[in-house]
mmCIF file of C-alpha atoms in Angstrom:
data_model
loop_
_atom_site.group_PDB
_atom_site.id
_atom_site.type_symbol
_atom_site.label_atom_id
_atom_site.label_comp_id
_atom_site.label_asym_id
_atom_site.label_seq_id
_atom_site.Cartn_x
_atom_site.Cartn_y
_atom_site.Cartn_z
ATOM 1 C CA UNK A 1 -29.968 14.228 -16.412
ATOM 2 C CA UNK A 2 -32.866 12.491 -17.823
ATOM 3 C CA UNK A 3 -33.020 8.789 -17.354
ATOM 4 C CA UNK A 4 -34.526 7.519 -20.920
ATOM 5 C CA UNK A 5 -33.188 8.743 -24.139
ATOM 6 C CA UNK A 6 -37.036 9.654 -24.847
ATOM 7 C CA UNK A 7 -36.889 7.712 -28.710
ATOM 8 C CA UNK A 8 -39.878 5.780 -29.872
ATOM 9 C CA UNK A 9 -40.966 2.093 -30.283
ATOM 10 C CA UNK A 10 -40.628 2.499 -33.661
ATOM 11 C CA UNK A 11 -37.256 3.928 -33.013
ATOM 12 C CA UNK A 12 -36.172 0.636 -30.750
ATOM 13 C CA UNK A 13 -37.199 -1.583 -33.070
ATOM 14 C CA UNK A 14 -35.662 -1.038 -35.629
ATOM 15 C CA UNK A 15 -32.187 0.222 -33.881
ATOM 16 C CA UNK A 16 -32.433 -1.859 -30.292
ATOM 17 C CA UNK A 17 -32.051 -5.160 -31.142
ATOM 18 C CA UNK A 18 -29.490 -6.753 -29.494
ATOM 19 C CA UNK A 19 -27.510 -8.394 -32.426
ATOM 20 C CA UNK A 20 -27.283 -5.163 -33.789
ATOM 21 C CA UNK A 21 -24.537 -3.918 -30.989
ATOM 22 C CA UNK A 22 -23.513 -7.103 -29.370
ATOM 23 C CA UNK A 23 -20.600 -9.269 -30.459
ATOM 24 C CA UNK A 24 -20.223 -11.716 -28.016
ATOM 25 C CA UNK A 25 -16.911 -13.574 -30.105
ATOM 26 C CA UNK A 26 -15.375 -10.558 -30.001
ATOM 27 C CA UNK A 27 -13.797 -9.568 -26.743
ATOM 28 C CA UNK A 28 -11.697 -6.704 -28.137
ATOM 29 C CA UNK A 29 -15.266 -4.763 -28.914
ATOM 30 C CA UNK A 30 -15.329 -2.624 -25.563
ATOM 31 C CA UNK A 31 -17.096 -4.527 -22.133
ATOM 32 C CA UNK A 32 -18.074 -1.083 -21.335
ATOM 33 C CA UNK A 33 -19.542 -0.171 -24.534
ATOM 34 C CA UNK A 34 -21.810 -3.467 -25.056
ATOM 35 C CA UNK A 35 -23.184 -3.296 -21.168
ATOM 36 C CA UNK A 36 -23.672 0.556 -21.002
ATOM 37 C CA UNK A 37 -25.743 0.445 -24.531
ATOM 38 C CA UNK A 38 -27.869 -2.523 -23.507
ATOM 39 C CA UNK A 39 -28.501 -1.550 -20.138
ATOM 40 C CA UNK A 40 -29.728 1.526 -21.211
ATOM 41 C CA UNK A 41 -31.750 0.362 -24.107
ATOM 42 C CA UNK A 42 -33.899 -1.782 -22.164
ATOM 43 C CA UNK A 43 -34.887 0.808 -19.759
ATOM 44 C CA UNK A 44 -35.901 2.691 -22.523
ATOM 45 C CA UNK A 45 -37.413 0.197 -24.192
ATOM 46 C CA UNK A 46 -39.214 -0.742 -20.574
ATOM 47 C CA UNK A 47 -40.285 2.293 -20.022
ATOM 48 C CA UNK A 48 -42.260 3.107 -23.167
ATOM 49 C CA UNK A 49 -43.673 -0.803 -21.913
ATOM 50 C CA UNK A 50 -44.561 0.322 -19.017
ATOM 51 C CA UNK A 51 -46.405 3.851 -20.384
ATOM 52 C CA UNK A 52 -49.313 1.981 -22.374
ATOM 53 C CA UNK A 53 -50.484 0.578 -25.071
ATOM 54 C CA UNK A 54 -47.593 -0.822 -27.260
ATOM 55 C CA UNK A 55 -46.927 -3.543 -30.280
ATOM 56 C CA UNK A 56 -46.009 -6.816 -28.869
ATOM 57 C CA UNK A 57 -42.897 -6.954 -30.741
ATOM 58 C CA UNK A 58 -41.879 -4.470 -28.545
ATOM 59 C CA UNK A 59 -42.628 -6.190 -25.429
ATOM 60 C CA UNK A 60 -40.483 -9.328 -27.372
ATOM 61 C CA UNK A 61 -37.821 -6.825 -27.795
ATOM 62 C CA UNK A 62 -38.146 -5.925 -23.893
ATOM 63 C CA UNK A 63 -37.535 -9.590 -23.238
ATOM 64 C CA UNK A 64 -34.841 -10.002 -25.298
ATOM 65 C CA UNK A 65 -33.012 -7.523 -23.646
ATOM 66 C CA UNK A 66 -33.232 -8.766 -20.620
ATOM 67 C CA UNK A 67 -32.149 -11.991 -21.482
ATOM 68 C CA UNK A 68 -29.169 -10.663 -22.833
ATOM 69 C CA UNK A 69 -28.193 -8.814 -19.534
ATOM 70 C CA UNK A 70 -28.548 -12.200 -17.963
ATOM 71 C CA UNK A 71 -26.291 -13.827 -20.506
ATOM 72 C CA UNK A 72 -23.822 -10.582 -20.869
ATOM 73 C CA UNK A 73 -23.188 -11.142 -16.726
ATOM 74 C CA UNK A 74 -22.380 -14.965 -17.114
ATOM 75 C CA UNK A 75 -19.906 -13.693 -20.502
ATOM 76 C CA UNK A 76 -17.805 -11.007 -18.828
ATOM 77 C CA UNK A 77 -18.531 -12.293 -14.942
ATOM 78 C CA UNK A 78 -20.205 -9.354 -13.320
ATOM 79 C CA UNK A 79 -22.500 -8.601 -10.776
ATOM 80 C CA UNK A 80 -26.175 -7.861 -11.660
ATOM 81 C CA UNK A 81 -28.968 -7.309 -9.704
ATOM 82 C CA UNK A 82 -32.177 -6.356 -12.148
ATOM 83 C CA UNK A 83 -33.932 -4.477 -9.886
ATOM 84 C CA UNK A 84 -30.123 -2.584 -8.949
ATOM 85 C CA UNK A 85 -29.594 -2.275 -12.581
ATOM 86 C CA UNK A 86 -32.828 -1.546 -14.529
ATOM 87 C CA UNK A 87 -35.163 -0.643 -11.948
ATOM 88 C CA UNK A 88 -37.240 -3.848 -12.315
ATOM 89 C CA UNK A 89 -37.860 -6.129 -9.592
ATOM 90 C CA UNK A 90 -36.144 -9.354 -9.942
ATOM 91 C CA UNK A 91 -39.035 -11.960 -9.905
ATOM 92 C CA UNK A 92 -40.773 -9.999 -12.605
ATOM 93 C CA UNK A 93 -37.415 -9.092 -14.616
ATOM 94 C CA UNK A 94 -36.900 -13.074 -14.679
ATOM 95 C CA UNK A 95 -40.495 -13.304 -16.433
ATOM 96 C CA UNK A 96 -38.859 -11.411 -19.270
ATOM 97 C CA UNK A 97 -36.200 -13.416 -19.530
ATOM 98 C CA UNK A 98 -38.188 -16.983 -19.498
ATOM 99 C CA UNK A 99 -40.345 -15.543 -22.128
ATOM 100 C CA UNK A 100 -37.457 -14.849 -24.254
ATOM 101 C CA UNK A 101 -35.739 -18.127 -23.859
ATOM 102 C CA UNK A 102 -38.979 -19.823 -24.511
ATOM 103 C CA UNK A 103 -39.143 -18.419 -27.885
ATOM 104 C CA UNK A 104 -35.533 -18.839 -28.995
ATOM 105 C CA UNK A 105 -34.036 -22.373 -29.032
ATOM 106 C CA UNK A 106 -30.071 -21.515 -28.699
ATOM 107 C CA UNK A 107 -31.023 -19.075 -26.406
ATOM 108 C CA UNK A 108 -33.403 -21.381 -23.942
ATOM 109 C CA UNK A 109 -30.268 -24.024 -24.317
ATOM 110 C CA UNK A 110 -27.736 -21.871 -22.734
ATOM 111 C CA UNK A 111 -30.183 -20.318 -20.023
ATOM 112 C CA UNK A 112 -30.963 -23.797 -18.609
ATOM 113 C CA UNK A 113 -27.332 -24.370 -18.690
ATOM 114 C CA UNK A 114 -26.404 -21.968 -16.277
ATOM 115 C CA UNK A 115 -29.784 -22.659 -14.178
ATOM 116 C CA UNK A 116 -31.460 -25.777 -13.808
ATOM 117 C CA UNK A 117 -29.249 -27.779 -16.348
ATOM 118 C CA UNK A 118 -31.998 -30.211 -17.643
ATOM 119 C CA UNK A 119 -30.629 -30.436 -20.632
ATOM 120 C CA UNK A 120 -27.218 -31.036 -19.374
ATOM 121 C CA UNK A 121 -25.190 -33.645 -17.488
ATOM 122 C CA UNK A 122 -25.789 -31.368 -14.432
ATOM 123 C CA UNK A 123 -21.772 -30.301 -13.172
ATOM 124 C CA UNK A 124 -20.486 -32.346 -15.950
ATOM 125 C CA UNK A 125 -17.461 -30.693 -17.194
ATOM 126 C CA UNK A 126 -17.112 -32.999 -20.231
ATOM 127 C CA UNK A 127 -20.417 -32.031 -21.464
ATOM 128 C CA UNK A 128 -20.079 -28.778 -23.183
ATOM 129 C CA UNK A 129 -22.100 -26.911 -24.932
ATOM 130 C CA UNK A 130 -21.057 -25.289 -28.235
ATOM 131 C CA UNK A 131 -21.229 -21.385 -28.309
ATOM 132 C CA UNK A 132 -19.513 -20.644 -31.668
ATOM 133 C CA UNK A 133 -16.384 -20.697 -33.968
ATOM 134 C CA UNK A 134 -13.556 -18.483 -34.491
ATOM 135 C CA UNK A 135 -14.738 -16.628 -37.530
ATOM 136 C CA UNK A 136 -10.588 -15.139 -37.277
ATOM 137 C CA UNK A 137 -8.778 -18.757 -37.860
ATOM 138 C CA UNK A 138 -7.793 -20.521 -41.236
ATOM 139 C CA UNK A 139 -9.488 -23.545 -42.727
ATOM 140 C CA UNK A 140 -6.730 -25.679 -41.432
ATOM 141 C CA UNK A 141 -7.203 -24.951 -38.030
ATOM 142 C CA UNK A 142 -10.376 -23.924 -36.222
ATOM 143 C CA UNK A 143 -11.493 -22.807 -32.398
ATOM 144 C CA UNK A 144 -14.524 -23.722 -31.094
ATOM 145 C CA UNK A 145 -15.923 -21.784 -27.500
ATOM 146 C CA UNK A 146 -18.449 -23.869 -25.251
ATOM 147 C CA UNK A 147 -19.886 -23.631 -22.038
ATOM 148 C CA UNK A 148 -19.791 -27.182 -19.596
ATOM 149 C CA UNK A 149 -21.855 -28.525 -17.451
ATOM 150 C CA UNK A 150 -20.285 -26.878 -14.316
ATOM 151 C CA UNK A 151 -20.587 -23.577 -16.191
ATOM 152 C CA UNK A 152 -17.223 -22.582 -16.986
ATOM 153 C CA UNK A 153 -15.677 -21.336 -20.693
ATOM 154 C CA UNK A 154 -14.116 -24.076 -23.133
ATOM 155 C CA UNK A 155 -12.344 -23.968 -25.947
ATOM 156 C CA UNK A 156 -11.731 -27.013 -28.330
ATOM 157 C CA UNK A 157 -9.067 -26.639 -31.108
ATOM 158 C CA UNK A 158 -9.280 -29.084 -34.708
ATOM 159 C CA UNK A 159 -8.511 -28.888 -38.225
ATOM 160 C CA UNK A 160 -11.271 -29.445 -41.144
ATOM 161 C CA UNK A 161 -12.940 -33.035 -41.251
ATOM 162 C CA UNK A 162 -11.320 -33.745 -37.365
ATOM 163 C CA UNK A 163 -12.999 -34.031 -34.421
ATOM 164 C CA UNK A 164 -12.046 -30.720 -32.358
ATOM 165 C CA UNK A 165 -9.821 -31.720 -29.426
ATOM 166 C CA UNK A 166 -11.285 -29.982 -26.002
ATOM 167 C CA UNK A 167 -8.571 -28.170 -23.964
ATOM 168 C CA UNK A 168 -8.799 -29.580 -20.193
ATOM 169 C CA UNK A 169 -8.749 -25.759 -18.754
ATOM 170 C CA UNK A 170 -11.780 -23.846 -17.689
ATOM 171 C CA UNK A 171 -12.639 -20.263 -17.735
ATOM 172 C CA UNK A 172 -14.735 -18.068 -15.779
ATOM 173 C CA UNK A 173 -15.381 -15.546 -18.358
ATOM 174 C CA UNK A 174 -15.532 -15.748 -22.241
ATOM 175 C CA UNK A 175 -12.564 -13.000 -22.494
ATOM 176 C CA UNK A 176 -10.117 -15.841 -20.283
ATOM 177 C CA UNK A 177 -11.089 -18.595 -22.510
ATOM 178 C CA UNK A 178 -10.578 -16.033 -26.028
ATOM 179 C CA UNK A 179 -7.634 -15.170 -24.507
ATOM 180 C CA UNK A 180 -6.072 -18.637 -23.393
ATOM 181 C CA UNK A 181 -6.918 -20.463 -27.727
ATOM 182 C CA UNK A 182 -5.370 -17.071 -29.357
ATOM 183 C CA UNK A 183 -2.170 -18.260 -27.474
ATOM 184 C CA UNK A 184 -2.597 -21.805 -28.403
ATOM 185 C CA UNK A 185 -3.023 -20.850 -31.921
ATOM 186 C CA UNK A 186 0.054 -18.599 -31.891
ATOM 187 C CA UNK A 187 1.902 -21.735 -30.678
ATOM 188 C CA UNK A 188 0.874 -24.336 -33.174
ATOM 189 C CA UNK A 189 1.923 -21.446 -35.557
ATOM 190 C CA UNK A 190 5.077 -21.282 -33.746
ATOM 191 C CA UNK A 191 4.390 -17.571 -33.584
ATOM 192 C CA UNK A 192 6.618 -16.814 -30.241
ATOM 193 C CA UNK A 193 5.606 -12.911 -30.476
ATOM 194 C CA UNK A 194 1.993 -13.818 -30.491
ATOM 195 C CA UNK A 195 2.300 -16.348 -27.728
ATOM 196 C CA UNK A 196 3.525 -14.257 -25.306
ATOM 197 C CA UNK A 197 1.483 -11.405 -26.263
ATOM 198 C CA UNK A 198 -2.057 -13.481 -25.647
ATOM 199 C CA UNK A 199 -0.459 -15.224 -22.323
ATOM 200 C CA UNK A 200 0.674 -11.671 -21.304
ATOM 201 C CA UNK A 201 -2.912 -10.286 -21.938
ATOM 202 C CA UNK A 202 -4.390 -13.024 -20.221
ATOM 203 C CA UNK A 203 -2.830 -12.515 -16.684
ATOM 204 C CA UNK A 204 -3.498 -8.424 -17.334
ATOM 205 C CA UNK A 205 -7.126 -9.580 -18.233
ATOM 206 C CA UNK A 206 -7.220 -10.685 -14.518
ATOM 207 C CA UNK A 207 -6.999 -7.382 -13.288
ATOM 208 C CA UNK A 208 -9.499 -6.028 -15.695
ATOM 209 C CA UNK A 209 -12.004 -8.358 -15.060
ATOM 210 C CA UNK A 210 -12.277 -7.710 -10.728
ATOM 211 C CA UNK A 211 -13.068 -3.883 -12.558
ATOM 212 C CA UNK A 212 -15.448 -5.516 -14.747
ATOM 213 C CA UNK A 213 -16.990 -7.595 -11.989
ATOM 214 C CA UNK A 214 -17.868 -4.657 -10.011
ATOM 215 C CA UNK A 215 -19.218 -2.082 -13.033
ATOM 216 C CA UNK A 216 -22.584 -1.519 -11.955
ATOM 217 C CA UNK A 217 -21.589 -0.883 -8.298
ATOM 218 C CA UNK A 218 -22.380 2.434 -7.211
ATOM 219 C CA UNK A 219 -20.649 2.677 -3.725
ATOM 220 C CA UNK A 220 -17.729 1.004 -1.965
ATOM 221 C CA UNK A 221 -15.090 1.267 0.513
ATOM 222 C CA UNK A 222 -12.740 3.325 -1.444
ATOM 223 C CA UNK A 223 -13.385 7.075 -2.977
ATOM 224 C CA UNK A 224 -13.636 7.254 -6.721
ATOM 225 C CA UNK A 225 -10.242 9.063 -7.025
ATOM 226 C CA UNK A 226 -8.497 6.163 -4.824
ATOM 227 C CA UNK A 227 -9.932 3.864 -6.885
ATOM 228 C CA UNK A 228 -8.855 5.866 -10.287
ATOM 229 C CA UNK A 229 -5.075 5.721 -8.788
ATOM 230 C CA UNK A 230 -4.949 1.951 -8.282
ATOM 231 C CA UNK A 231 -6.549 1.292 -11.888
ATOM 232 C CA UNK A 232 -4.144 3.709 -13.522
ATOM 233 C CA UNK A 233 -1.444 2.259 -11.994
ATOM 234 C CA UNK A 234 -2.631 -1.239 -13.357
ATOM 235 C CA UNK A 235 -2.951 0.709 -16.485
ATOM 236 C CA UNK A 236 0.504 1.536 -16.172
ATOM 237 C CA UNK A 237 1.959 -1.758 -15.650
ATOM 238 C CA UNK A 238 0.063 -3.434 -18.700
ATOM 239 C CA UNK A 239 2.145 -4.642 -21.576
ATOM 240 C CA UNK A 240 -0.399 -6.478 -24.356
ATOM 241 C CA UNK A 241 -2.247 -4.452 -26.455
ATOM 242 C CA UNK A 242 -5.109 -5.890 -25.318
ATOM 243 C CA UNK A 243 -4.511 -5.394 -21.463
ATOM 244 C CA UNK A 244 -3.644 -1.899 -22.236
ATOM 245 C CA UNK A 245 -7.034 -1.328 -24.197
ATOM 246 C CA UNK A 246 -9.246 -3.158 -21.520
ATOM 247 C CA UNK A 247 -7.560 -1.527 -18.082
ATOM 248 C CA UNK A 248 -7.779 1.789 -20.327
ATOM 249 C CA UNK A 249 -11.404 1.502 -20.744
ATOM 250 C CA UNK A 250 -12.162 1.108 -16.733
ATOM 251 C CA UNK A 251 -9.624 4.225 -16.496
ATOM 252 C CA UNK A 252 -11.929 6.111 -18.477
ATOM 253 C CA UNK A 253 -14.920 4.955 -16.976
ATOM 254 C CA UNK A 254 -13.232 5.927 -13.432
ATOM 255 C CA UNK A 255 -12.777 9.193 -14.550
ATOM 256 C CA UNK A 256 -16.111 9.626 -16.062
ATOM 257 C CA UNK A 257 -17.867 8.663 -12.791
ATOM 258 C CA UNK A 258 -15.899 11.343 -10.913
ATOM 259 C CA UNK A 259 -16.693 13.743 -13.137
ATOM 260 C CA UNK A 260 -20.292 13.014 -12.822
ATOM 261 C CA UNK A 261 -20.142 12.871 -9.167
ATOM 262 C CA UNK A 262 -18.081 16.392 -9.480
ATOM 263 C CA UNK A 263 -20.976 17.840 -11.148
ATOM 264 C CA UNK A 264 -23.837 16.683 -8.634
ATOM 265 C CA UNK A 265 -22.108 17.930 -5.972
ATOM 266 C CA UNK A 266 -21.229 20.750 -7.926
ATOM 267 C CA UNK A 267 -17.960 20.391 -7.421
ATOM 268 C CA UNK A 268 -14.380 21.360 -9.757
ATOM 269 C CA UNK A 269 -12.479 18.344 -10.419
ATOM 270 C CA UNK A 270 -9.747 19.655 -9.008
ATOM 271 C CA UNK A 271 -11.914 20.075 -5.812
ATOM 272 C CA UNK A 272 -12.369 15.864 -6.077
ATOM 273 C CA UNK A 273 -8.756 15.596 -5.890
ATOM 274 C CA UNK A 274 -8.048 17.697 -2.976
ATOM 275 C CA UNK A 275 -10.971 16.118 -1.055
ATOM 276 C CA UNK A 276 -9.218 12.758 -1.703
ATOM 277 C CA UNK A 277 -5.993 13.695 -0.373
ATOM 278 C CA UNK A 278 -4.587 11.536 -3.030
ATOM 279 C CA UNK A 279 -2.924 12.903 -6.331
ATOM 280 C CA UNK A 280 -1.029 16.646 -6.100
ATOM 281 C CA UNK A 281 -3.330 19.075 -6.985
ATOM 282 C CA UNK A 282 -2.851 20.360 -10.916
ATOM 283 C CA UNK A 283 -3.916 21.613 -13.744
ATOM 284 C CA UNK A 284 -2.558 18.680 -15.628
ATOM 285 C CA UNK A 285 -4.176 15.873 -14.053
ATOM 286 C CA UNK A 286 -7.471 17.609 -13.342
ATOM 287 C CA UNK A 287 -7.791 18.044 -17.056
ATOM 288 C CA UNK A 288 -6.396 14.499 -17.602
ATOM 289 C CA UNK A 289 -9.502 13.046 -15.524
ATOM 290 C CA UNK A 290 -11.894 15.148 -17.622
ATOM 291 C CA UNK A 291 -10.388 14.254 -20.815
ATOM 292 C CA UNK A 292 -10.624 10.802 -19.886
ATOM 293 C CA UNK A 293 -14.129 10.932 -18.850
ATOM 294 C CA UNK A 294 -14.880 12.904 -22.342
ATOM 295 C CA UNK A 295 -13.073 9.397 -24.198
ATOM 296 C CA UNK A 296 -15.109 6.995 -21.908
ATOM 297 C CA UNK A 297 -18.682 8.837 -23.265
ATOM 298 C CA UNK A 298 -17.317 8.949 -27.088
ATOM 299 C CA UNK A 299 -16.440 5.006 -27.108
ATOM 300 C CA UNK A 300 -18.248 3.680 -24.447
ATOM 301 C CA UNK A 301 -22.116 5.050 -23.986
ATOM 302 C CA UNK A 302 -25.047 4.754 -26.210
ATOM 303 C CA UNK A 303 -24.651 7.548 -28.921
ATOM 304 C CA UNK A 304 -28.359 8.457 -28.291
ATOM 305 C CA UNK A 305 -27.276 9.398 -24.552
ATOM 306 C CA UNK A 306 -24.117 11.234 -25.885
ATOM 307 C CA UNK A 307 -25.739 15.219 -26.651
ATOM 308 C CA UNK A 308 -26.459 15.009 -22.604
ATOM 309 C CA UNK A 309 -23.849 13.754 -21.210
ATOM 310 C CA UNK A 310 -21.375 15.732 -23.566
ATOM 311 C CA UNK A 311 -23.709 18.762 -22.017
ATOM 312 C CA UNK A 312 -22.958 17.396 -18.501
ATOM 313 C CA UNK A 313 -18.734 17.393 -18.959
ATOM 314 C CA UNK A 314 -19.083 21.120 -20.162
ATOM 315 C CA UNK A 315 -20.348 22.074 -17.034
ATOM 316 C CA UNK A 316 -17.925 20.408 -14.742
ATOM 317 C CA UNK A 317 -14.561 22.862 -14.467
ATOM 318 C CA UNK A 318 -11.409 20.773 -14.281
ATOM 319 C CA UNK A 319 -9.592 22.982 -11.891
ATOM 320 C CA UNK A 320 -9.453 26.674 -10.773
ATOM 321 C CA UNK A 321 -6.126 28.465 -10.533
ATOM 322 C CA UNK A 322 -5.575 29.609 -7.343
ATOM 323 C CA UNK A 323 -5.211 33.392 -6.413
ATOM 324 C CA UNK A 324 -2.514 34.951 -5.313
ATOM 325 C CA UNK A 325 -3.498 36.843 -1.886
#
C-alpha cells in the first residue's frame, strides 16, 4: 500500500490544518484517530515539500504539523521518534518545529515549557501555565487545565469573578488530569453516580495509556495476537464508559495491525491465531479480529487513506474451514 494519500497542496491547505481535526480539550475524541490523521498528513504534506517547488504556506503548514506531533506526544504521553515516525531525521524535523513556534506565540510558550523553560520558573510546580477552560461547565463553576513548571497536567477549579483554586495533584497526560476535575465537579455537584464513574475511568485510563504510550511501536517482545488477548481482557474488565471506549479503541487497533501483518505475509487470520498458539482456532473469533480491524479503519484513520485500506481487509480471509479427509 502506497505511503501518501497522493492529494495536492491545494488539497492540504485547505483540509490539513491541524485545528481542523484536533481537539486537544476533548479526550473522549479518539487518541487513535487524532495521531493516525496527523501523522499521516504531514508526510503527505512533507512529501509534496520535499518534490519541488511549492507555496510557502505549505511549508508553514509542514511546520505546523510537526509541532503538533511534538505537542500531541507530551498530551497523551507517547513515544515519538520523528525520524521512526515520519521518516524525517530528528535534527531537521526539530527545524520545523522551531519555525512553527517562532511564529505562533501560545504555541512558542508551551514548547519552551517542556524544553528549555525560559519563560518559566524552571521545575516550578506552582508556576503553571494556562492551557484552556472547560467549554462543558456552568457559569458558576469553571475548570481551568495548565501545564507547570516540572511539566506535569493541572487543573484549577473557581466560580465567576474568583480566583481559580489549583488542585495540588499532577498529571502525566492531559486525559489523567480531564479525568481527575470531571470527578471533582461531580462531587461539588454531589453527583455520587458521576463521581465514581470519572474516578473509575481514571484508574482504567491507566491501562489505556501504557497502550497509548507504545502506539507507534512496530515490534516488541510479545506477538500481536498475545498482545490482542491481554488488551481484550483489559477491555473486558473496564466498567466507565469512557474506559470501555478508550481500551476498545487499542482493541481495534490490535486487530487491525494483525490483519495487516496477515496480509503481508499473506496469511488467513485464522492462520495468525494458530501460529500464536493462543486463542482456539474459530470461525467466530477470526471474524471478530477482522471486524474489529474493519471498526479501527472507519473511526480511527484518515478518511483519505480509507478506499485502500478498506481494499487491503478484503483481501485478508478470516479463516478457512477445514476439510474433512
Amino acid at each position: 500500500m502506497s505511503e501518501t494519500t497522493g492529494c495536492t497542496a491545494d488539497w492540504h491547505l485547505e483540509h490539513s490544518a491541524p485545528a481542523r481535526f484536533l481537539r486537544y480539550l476533548d479526550p473522549c475524541r479518539p487518541f487513535a484517530r487524532q495521531i493516525n490523521m496527523l501523522a499521516g498528513r504531514f508526510r503527505d504534506v512533507q512529501a509534496l515539500c520535499s518534490a519541488g517547488t511549492h507555496p510557502p504556506e505549505l511549508t508553514r503548514l509542514r511546520n505546523a504539523l510537526a509541532f503538533h506531533l511534538v505537542k500531541m506526544s507530551r498530551w497523551w504521553r507517547f513515544d515519538f521518534c520523528p525520524r521512526g515516525v515520519t521518516g524525517v531525521r530528528n535534527p531537521l524535523f526539530l527545524t520545523y518545529v522551531k519555525a512553527h513556534a517562532e511564529r505562533v506565540v501560545e504555541d512558542e510558550a508551551l514548547f519552551d515549557l517542556f524544553t528549555m523553560q525560559r519563560h518559566m520558573h524552571a521545575g516550578d510546580g506552582g508556576h503553571i501555565l494556562v492551557l484552556g477552560r472547560d467549554g462543558a461547565t456552568t457559569p458558576a463553576l469553571s475548570i481551568l487545565y495548565g501545564v507547570d513548571g516540572q511539566r506535569n497536567f493541572r487543573f484549577a477549579t473557581g466560580s465567576h469573578g474568583v480566583e481559580p483554586l489549583w488542585n495540588g495533584q499532577a498529571y502525566p497526560d492531559f486525559a489523567s488530569a480531564w479525568l481527575a476535575a470531571q470527578a471533582v465537579h461531580a462531587l461539588i455537584r454531589d453527583d455520587s453516580t458521576g463521581l465514581h464513574e470519572y474516578e473509575t475511568a481514571n484508574r482504567e485510563h491507566l491501562w489505556a495509556r501504557a497502550w497509548h504510550q507504545q502506539h507507534f511501536h512496530r515490534s516488541g517482545q510479545l506477538p500481536l495476537i498475545r498482545l490482542y488477548a491481554q488488551a481484550h481482557t483489559q477491555l473486558q474488565n473496564c466498567q466507565s464508559a469512557f474506559g470501555k471506549a478508550e481500551m476498545k479503541t487499542v482493541v481495534d487497533r490490535l486487530a487491525f495491525e494483525i490483519t495487516r501483518a496477515a496480509y503481508h505475509r499473506h496469511m488467513t487470520v485464522a492462520d495468525m491465531i494458530e501460529e500464536s498458539d493462543m486463542l482456539a482456532i474459530n470461525l467466530r473469533s477470526a471474524n471478530m479480529i477482522k471486524q474489529r480491524a474493519r471498526a479501527y479503519v472507519a473511526t480511527c484513520m484518515d478518511p483519505v487513506t480509507r478506499p485502500e485500506l478498506d481494499i487491503l481487509l478484503d483481501r485478508v480471509v478470516s479463516y478457512i474451514p477445514r476439510r474433512c479427509p
